[in-house]
């Protein structure tokens, strides 16, 4: 079974600075997807960024980028120019490519607080 | 606007009562999911459905039941057999198996007194 580990329960960062959230996962699969989801205080989960395991290039979405290290099974999220609206719980998630549907395995989450 | 609607947002029930959480989507997605969220444990999959009239158990299905009679609707019943039902419940849907993206509702908070 796949597992996802987020070792940082809480983090804080000053507005406009950069922060990196860590995620490691365990799998024997070679083809899979990795995701970072954001859950703000409103509790609605929002997709931040997605990485396909077969792509060597790290995904980026505006101020959000990932450092995907397939051999090390590591998938960290970097948030640049942090904004107050980035304050949220961030979940790392794994999904293997499988005909049975999009079953995501989530980590326990990291609470990020952006301070002014 | 397209999206997923969960109701109610907050629900209080006495022990031993069954409760049903509603999830409706107008995104025309085939697949729908129910996750449970507890502090410090992330999200855990309860049930999922890839198509109407078909659903499968997730990792923590015991004490829960679902139905999928319409594409738009995937209600979750928390039965009296669920030993620790107080939690935050999230419904999600996805268009296909390729992109993997889940779209979530705003969640339902169930408190059993």
PDB file of C-alpha atoms in Angstrom:
ATOM      1  CA  UNK A   1       0.000   0.000   0.000  1.00  0.00           C
ATOM      2  CA  UNK A   2       1.083   3.501  -0.713  1.00  0.00           C
ATOM      3  CA  UNK A   3       1.802   5.919   2.104  1.00  0.00           C
ATOM      4  CA  UNK A   4       2.382   9.665   2.108  1.00  0.00           C
ATOM      5  CA  UNK A   5       4.305  11.417   4.871  1.00  0.00           C
ATOM      6  CA  UNK A   6       4.335  15.111   5.648  1.00  0.00           C
ATOM      7  CA  UNK A   7       6.833  15.601   8.433  1.00  0.00           C
ATOM      8  CA  UNK A   8       6.035  19.250   9.209  1.00  0.00           C
ATOM      9  CA  UNK A   9       2.734  19.582  11.120  1.00  0.00           C
ATOM     10  CA  UNK A  10       2.973  23.397  11.169  1.00  0.00           C
ATOM     11  CA  UNK A  11       5.065  26.077   9.508  1.00  0.00           C
ATOM     12  CA  UNK A  12       5.063  29.824   9.385  1.00  0.00           C
ATOM     13  CA  UNK A  13       6.559  32.344   6.965  1.00  0.00           C
ATOM     14  CA  UNK A  14       6.699  36.101   6.638  1.00  0.00           C
ATOM     15  CA  UNK A  15       4.756  37.704   3.842  1.00  0.00           C
ATOM     16  CA  UNK A  16       6.776  37.962   0.614  1.00  0.00           C
ATOM     17  CA  UNK A  17       9.252  35.299   1.682  1.00  0.00           C
ATOM     18  CA  UNK A  18       9.688  31.778   0.339  1.00  0.00           C
ATOM     19  CA  UNK A  19       8.718  28.585   2.121  1.00  0.00           C
ATOM     20  CA  UNK A  20       9.117  24.909   1.284  1.00  0.00           C
ATOM     21  CA  UNK A  21       6.781  22.164   2.454  1.00  0.00           C
ATOM     22  CA  UNK A  22       8.090  18.601   2.523  1.00  0.00           C
ATOM     23  CA  UNK A  23       6.449  15.392   1.373  1.00  0.00           C
ATOM     24  CA  UNK A  24       7.758  11.875   0.981  1.00  0.00           C
ATOM     25  CA  UNK A  25       5.891   8.854  -0.262  1.00  0.00           C
ATOM     26  CA  UNK A  26       6.349   5.144  -0.463  1.00  0.00           C
ATOM     27  CA  UNK A  27       5.342   3.108  -3.491  1.00  0.00           C
ATOM     28  CA  UNK A  28       6.534   0.323  -5.746  1.00  0.00           C
ATOM     29  CA  UNK A  29       4.675   1.802  -8.718  1.00  0.00           C
ATOM     30  CA  UNK A  30       6.556   3.452 -11.558  1.00  0.00           C
ATOM     31  CA  UNK A  31       3.663   5.409 -13.043  1.00  0.00           C
ATOM     32  CA  UNK A  32       1.705   7.714 -10.773  1.00  0.00           C
ATOM     33  CA  UNK A  33       0.602  11.266 -10.093  1.00  0.00           C
ATOM     34  CA  UNK A  34       1.458  13.508  -7.185  1.00  0.00           C
ATOM     35  CA  UNK A  35      -0.573  16.480  -6.025  1.00  0.00           C
ATOM     36  CA  UNK A  36      -0.567  19.342  -3.592  1.00  0.00           C
ATOM     37  CA  UNK A  37      -3.979  20.435  -2.377  1.00  0.00           C
ATOM     38  CA  UNK A  38      -4.701  23.536  -0.322  1.00  0.00           C
ATOM     39  CA  UNK A  39      -7.445  23.719   2.314  1.00  0.00           C
ATOM     40  CA  UNK A  40      -8.015  27.307   3.477  1.00  0.00           C
ATOM     41  CA  UNK A  41     -10.046  28.162   6.595  1.00  0.00           C
ATOM     42  CA  UNK A  42     -13.195  27.870   4.485  1.00  0.00           C
ATOM     43  CA  UNK A  43     -12.389  24.118   4.383  1.00  0.00           C
ATOM     44  CA  UNK A  44     -12.835  23.739   0.605  1.00  0.00           C
ATOM     45  CA  UNK A  45      -9.979  21.768  -0.936  1.00  0.00           C
ATOM     46  CA  UNK A  46      -8.338  23.332  -3.970  1.00  0.00           C
ATOM     47  CA  UNK A  47      -5.774  21.767  -6.284  1.00  0.00           C
ATOM     48  CA  UNK A  48      -2.508  23.706  -6.196  1.00  0.00           C
ATOM     49  CA  UNK A  49      -0.249  21.704  -8.483  1.00  0.00           C
ATOM     50  CA  UNK A  50       0.085  18.296 -10.124  1.00  0.00           C
ATOM     51  CA  UNK A  51       3.136  16.267 -11.216  1.00  0.00           C
ATOM     52  CA  UNK A  52       3.192  13.228 -13.450  1.00  0.00           C
ATOM     53  CA  UNK A  53       5.868  10.767 -12.382  1.00  0.00           C
ATOM     54  CA  UNK A  54       7.023  10.097 -15.932  1.00  0.00           C
ATOM     55  CA  UNK A  55       7.901  13.770 -16.420  1.00  0.00           C
ATOM     56  CA  UNK A  56      11.341  14.776 -15.272  1.00  0.00           C
ATOM     57  CA  UNK A  57      10.573  18.486 -15.426  1.00  0.00           C
ATOM     58  CA  UNK A  58       9.266  19.946 -12.198  1.00  0.00           C
ATOM     59  CA  UNK A  59       5.753  21.386 -12.392  1.00  0.00           C
ATOM     60  CA  UNK A  60       5.192  25.086 -11.771  1.00  0.00           C
ATOM     61  CA  UNK A  61       2.043  27.167 -11.347  1.00  0.00           C
ATOM     62  CA  UNK A  62       2.755  30.860 -10.903  1.00  0.00           C
ATOM     63  CA  UNK A  63       4.270  31.232  -7.393  1.00  0.00           C
ATOM     64  CA  UNK A  64       4.032  27.502  -6.695  1.00  0.00           C
ATOM     65  CA  UNK A  65       6.623  24.997  -7.826  1.00  0.00           C
ATOM     66  CA  UNK A  66       7.639  21.497  -6.858  1.00  0.00           C
ATOM     67  CA  UNK A  67      10.918  19.676  -6.431  1.00  0.00           C
ATOM     68  CA  UNK A  68      10.190  16.130  -7.565  1.00  0.00           C
ATOM     69  CA  UNK A  69      12.906  13.632  -6.760  1.00  0.00           C
ATOM     70  CA  UNK A  70      11.605  10.280  -8.043  1.00  0.00           C
ATOM     71  CA  UNK A  71      14.468   8.130  -6.822  1.00  0.00           C
ATOM     72  CA  UNK A  72      14.259   9.635  -3.355  1.00  0.00           C
ATOM     73  CA  UNK A  73      10.435   9.539  -3.438  1.00  0.00           C
ATOM     74  CA  UNK A  74      10.298  13.150  -2.429  1.00  0.00           C
ATOM     75  CA  UNK A  75       7.849  15.813  -3.591  1.00  0.00           C
ATOM     76  CA  UNK A  76       8.286  19.200  -1.912  1.00  0.00           C
ATOM     77  CA  UNK A  77       6.239  22.337  -2.587  1.00  0.00           C
ATOM     78  CA  UNK A  78       7.887  25.750  -2.791  1.00  0.00           C
ATOM     79  CA  UNK A  79       5.764  28.850  -2.379  1.00  0.00           C
ATOM     80  CA  UNK A  80       7.482  32.036  -3.493  1.00  0.00           C
ATOM     81  CA  UNK A  81       6.470  35.570  -2.524  1.00  0.00           C
ATOM     82  CA  UNK A  82       4.122  34.232   0.152  1.00  0.00           C
ATOM     83  CA  UNK A  83       0.824  36.031   0.536  1.00  0.00           C
ATOM     84  CA  UNK A  84      -1.621  36.191   3.426  1.00  0.00           C
ATOM     85  CA  UNK A  85      -4.098  34.257   1.308  1.00  0.00           C
ATOM     86  CA  UNK A  86      -1.698  31.315   1.227  1.00  0.00           C
ATOM     87  CA  UNK A  87      -2.518  30.622   4.866  1.00  0.00           C
ATOM     88  CA  UNK A  88      -4.065  27.145   4.765  1.00  0.00           C
ATOM     89  CA  UNK A  89      -3.563  23.469   5.424  1.00  0.00           C
ATOM     90  CA  UNK A  90      -1.587  21.876   2.586  1.00  0.00           C
ATOM     91  CA  UNK A  91      -1.980  18.205   1.706  1.00  0.00           C
ATOM     92  CA  UNK A  92       0.350  16.130  -0.394  1.00  0.00           C
ATOM     93  CA  UNK A  93      -1.404  13.303  -2.251  1.00  0.00           C
ATOM     94  CA  UNK A  94      -0.434  10.282  -4.334  1.00  0.00           C
ATOM     95  CA  UNK A  95      -2.424   8.517  -7.039  1.00  0.00           C
ATOM     96  CA  UNK A  96      -1.318   5.476  -8.977  1.00  0.00           C
ATOM     97  CA  UNK A  97      -2.465   5.062 -12.550  1.00  0.00           C
ATOM     98  CA  UNK A  98      -5.112   2.438 -12.236  1.00  0.00           C
ATOM     99  CA  UNK A  99      -8.265   1.500 -14.039  1.00  0.00           C
ATOM    100  CA  UNK A 100     -10.207   1.509 -10.833  1.00  0.00           C
ATOM    101  CA  UNK A 101     -10.522   5.244 -10.576  1.00  0.00           C
ATOM    102  CA  UNK A 102      -8.760   8.224  -9.033  1.00  0.00           C
ATOM    103  CA  UNK A 103      -8.074   6.934  -5.540  1.00  0.00           C
ATOM    104  CA  UNK A 104      -5.859   9.473  -3.872  1.00  0.00           C
ATOM    105  CA  UNK A 105      -3.818   8.732  -0.764  1.00  0.00           C
ATOM    106  CA  UNK A 106      -3.297  11.858   1.330  1.00  0.00           C
ATOM    107  CA  UNK A 107      -0.674  12.869   3.824  1.00  0.00           C
ATOM    108  CA  UNK A 108      -1.637  14.223   7.239  1.00  0.00           C
ATOM    109  CA  UNK A 109      -1.197  17.825   6.123  1.00  0.00           C
ATOM    110  CA  UNK A 110       0.935  20.837   7.008  1.00  0.00           C
ATOM    111  CA  UNK A 111      -0.614  23.982   8.451  1.00  0.00           C
ATOM    112  CA  UNK A 112       1.025  27.036   6.878  1.00  0.00           C
ATOM    113  CA  UNK A 113       0.610  30.447   8.463  1.00  0.00           C
ATOM    114  CA  UNK A 114       1.724  33.530   6.535  1.00  0.00           C
ATOM    115  CA  UNK A 115       2.462  36.455   8.821  1.00  0.00           C
ATOM    116  CA  UNK A 116       2.328  40.139   7.935  1.00  0.00           C
TER     117      UNK A 116
ATOM    118  CA  UNK B   1     -22.037  27.954 -11.497  1.00  0.00           C
ATOM    119  CA  UNK B   2     -20.695  24.421 -11.784  1.00  0.00           C
ATOM    120  CA  UNK B   3     -19.626  22.736  -8.624  1.00  0.00           C
ATOM    121  CA  UNK B   4     -20.289  20.320  -5.813  1.00  0.00           C
ATOM    122  CA  UNK B   5     -22.845  21.045  -3.131  1.00  0.00           C
ATOM    123  CA  UNK B   6     -22.792  19.309   0.209  1.00  0.00           C
ATOM    124  CA  UNK B   7     -25.517  19.610   2.804  1.00  0.00           C
ATOM    125  CA  UNK B   8     -25.947  20.193   5.576  1.00  0.00           C
ATOM    126  CA  UNK B   9     -22.756  22.039   6.546  1.00  0.00           C
ATOM    127  CA  UNK B  10     -23.242  21.232  10.203  1.00  0.00           C
ATOM    128  CA  UNK B  11     -25.158  18.316  11.667  1.00  0.00           C
ATOM    129  CA  UNK B  12     -25.698  17.193  15.230  1.00  0.00           C
ATOM    130  CA  UNK B  13     -27.075  13.762  16.024  1.00  0.00           C
ATOM    131  CA  UNK B  14     -27.518  11.525  19.021  1.00  0.00           C
ATOM    132  CA  UNK B  15     -25.687   8.253  19.313  1.00  0.00           C
ATOM    133  CA  UNK B  16     -27.448   5.373  17.616  1.00  0.00           C
ATOM    134  CA  UNK B  17     -29.107   7.465  14.916  1.00  0.00           C
ATOM    135  CA  UNK B  18     -28.392   7.061  11.231  1.00  0.00           C
ATOM    136  CA  UNK B  19     -27.679  10.262   9.351  1.00  0.00           C
ATOM    137  CA  UNK B  20     -27.450  10.967   5.640  1.00  0.00           C
ATOM    138  CA  UNK B  21     -25.125  13.549   4.104  1.00  0.00           C
ATOM    139  CA  UNK B  22     -26.049  14.897   0.705  1.00  0.00           C
ATOM    140  CA  UNK B  23     -23.650  15.463  -2.193  1.00  0.00           C
ATOM    141  CA  UNK B  24     -24.784  16.863  -5.542  1.00  0.00           C
ATOM    142  CA  UNK B  25     -22.631  17.836  -8.523  1.00  0.00           C
ATOM    143  CA  UNK B  26     -23.462  19.606 -11.767  1.00  0.00           C
ATOM    144  CA  UNK B  27     -20.051  19.128 -13.366  1.00  0.00           C
ATOM    145  CA  UNK B  28     -21.186  16.095 -15.384  1.00  0.00           C
ATOM    146  CA  UNK B  29     -18.446  14.039 -13.760  1.00  0.00           C
ATOM    147  CA  UNK B  30     -18.683  10.273 -13.845  1.00  0.00           C
ATOM    148  CA  UNK B  31     -16.796   9.519 -10.633  1.00  0.00           C
ATOM    149  CA  UNK B  32     -17.667  10.625  -7.106  1.00  0.00           C
ATOM    150  CA  UNK B  33     -15.966  10.055  -3.773  1.00  0.00           C
ATOM    151  CA  UNK B  34     -16.486  10.408  -0.031  1.00  0.00           C
ATOM    152  CA  UNK B  35     -13.562  11.218   2.242  1.00  0.00           C
ATOM    153  CA  UNK B  36     -13.403  11.559   5.984  1.00  0.00           C
ATOM    154  CA  UNK B  37     -11.065  14.121   7.557  1.00  0.00           C
ATOM    155  CA  UNK B  38      -9.839  13.849  11.136  1.00  0.00           C
ATOM    156  CA  UNK B  39      -7.240  16.079  12.804  1.00  0.00           C
ATOM    157  CA  UNK B  40      -3.715  14.840  12.156  1.00  0.00           C
ATOM    158  CA  UNK B  41      -4.820  12.072   9.782  1.00  0.00           C
ATOM    159  CA  UNK B  42      -5.403  13.751   6.470  1.00  0.00           C
ATOM    160  CA  UNK B  43      -8.204  12.460   4.293  1.00  0.00           C
ATOM    161  CA  UNK B  44      -9.267   8.842   4.184  1.00  0.00           C
ATOM    162  CA  UNK B  45     -11.431   7.316   1.457  1.00  0.00           C
ATOM    163  CA  UNK B  46     -14.791   5.907   2.568  1.00  0.00           C
ATOM    164  CA  UNK B  47     -16.537   4.976  -0.695  1.00  0.00           C
ATOM    165  CA  UNK B  48     -16.258   5.843  -4.348  1.00  0.00           C
ATOM    166  CA  UNK B  49     -18.372   5.417  -7.450  1.00  0.00           C
ATOM    167  CA  UNK B  50     -17.178   5.447 -11.029  1.00  0.00           C
ATOM    168  CA  UNK B  51     -20.579   5.155 -12.648  1.00  0.00           C
ATOM    169  CA  UNK B  52     -24.260   5.198 -11.835  1.00  0.00           C
ATOM    170  CA  UNK B  53     -25.506   2.164  -9.912  1.00  0.00           C
ATOM    171  CA  UNK B  54     -21.988   1.063  -9.049  1.00  0.00           C
ATOM    172  CA  UNK B  55     -19.777   1.866  -6.049  1.00  0.00           C
ATOM    173  CA  UNK B  56     -16.839   0.363  -4.198  1.00  0.00           C
ATOM    174  CA  UNK B  57     -15.574   0.422  -0.647  1.00  0.00           C
ATOM    175  CA  UNK B  58     -12.624   2.595   0.194  1.00  0.00           C
ATOM    176  CA  UNK B  59     -10.218   2.192   3.084  1.00  0.00           C
ATOM    177  CA  UNK B  60     -12.658   2.883   5.928  1.00  0.00           C
ATOM    178  CA  UNK B  61     -16.099   1.790   4.678  1.00  0.00           C
ATOM    179  CA  UNK B  62     -17.263   0.035   7.842  1.00  0.00           C
ATOM    180  CA  UNK B  63     -20.298   1.734   9.354  1.00  0.00           C
ATOM    181  CA  UNK B  64     -21.092   3.701   6.193  1.00  0.00           C
ATOM    182  CA  UNK B  65     -23.326   3.122   3.185  1.00  0.00           C
ATOM    183  CA  UNK B  66     -23.844   4.934  -0.127  1.00  0.00           C
ATOM    184  CA  UNK B  67     -26.037   4.869  -3.201  1.00  0.00           C
ATOM    185  CA  UNK B  68     -25.583   6.158  -6.745  1.00  0.00           C
ATOM    186  CA  UNK B  69     -28.959   6.202  -8.419  1.00  0.00           C
ATOM    187  CA  UNK B  70     -28.247   9.362 -10.411  1.00  0.00           C
ATOM    188  CA  UNK B  71     -25.053  10.677 -11.953  1.00  0.00           C
ATOM    189  CA  UNK B  72     -25.403  13.950 -10.054  1.00  0.00           C
ATOM    190  CA  UNK B  73     -25.963  12.527  -6.593  1.00  0.00           C
ATOM    191  CA  UNK B  74     -23.911  10.421  -4.186  1.00  0.00           C
ATOM    192  CA  UNK B  75     -25.384  10.481  -0.662  1.00  0.00           C
ATOM    193  CA  UNK B  76     -23.520   9.022   2.293  1.00  0.00           C
ATOM    194  CA  UNK B  77     -25.287   7.423   5.248  1.00  0.00           C
ATOM    195  CA  UNK B  78     -23.451   7.236   8.527  1.00  0.00           C
ATOM    196  CA  UNK B  79     -25.018   4.316  10.342  1.00  0.00           C
ATOM    197  CA  UNK B  80     -25.171   3.537  14.034  1.00  0.00           C
ATOM    198  CA  UNK B  81     -22.520   0.865  13.390  1.00  0.00           C
ATOM    199  CA  UNK B  82     -19.881   3.544  12.821  1.00  0.00           C
ATOM    200  CA  UNK B  83     -18.069   3.647  16.150  1.00  0.00           C
ATOM    201  CA  UNK B  84     -16.610   7.130  15.919  1.00  0.00           C
ATOM    202  CA  UNK B  85     -18.701   9.141  13.465  1.00  0.00           C
ATOM    203  CA  UNK B  86     -17.805  12.654  14.617  1.00  0.00           C
ATOM    204  CA  UNK B  87     -15.685  14.055  11.779  1.00  0.00           C
ATOM    205  CA  UNK B  88     -15.542  16.349   8.794  1.00  0.00           C
ATOM    206  CA  UNK B  89     -16.813  14.706   5.601  1.00  0.00           C
ATOM    207  CA  UNK B  90     -15.759  15.778   2.115  1.00  0.00           C
ATOM    208  CA  UNK B  91     -17.401  14.789  -1.142  1.00  0.00           C
ATOM    209  CA  UNK B  92     -15.460  15.002  -4.403  1.00  0.00           C
ATOM    210  CA  UNK B  93     -15.855  14.234  -8.074  1.00  0.00           C
ATOM    211  CA  UNK B  94     -13.546  13.729 -11.020  1.00  0.00           C
ATOM    212  CA  UNK B  95     -13.968  13.803 -14.749  1.00  0.00           C
ATOM    213  CA  UNK B  96     -11.643  11.005 -15.695  1.00  0.00           C
ATOM    214  CA  UNK B  97      -8.870   8.738 -14.534  1.00  0.00           C
ATOM    215  CA  UNK B  98      -6.167  10.478 -16.543  1.00  0.00           C
ATOM    216  CA  UNK B  99      -5.761  13.901 -15.012  1.00  0.00           C
ATOM    217  CA  UNK B 100      -6.460  12.717 -11.504  1.00  0.00           C
ATOM    218  CA  UNK B 101      -7.859  16.043 -10.374  1.00  0.00           C
ATOM    219  CA  UNK B 102     -10.566  15.880  -7.742  1.00  0.00           C
ATOM    220  CA  UNK B 103     -13.060  18.690  -7.277  1.00  0.00           C
ATOM    221  CA  UNK B 104     -14.285  19.003  -3.720  1.00  0.00           C
ATOM    222  CA  UNK B 105     -17.395  20.260  -1.998  1.00  0.00           C
ATOM    223  CA  UNK B 106     -17.228  22.498   1.063  1.00  0.00           C
ATOM    224  CA  UNK B 107     -17.712  19.628   3.460  1.00  0.00           C
ATOM    225  CA  UNK B 108     -20.121  18.598   6.194  1.00  0.00           C
ATOM    226  CA  UNK B 109     -19.230  18.614   9.870  1.00  0.00           C
ATOM    227  CA  UNK B 110     -20.995  15.813  11.775  1.00  0.00           C
ATOM    228  CA  UNK B 111     -21.026  15.837  15.554  1.00  0.00           C
ATOM    229  CA  UNK B 112     -22.506  12.926  17.440  1.00  0.00           C
ATOM    230  CA  UNK B 113     -23.542  13.784  20.979  1.00  0.00           C
TER     231      UNK B 113
END
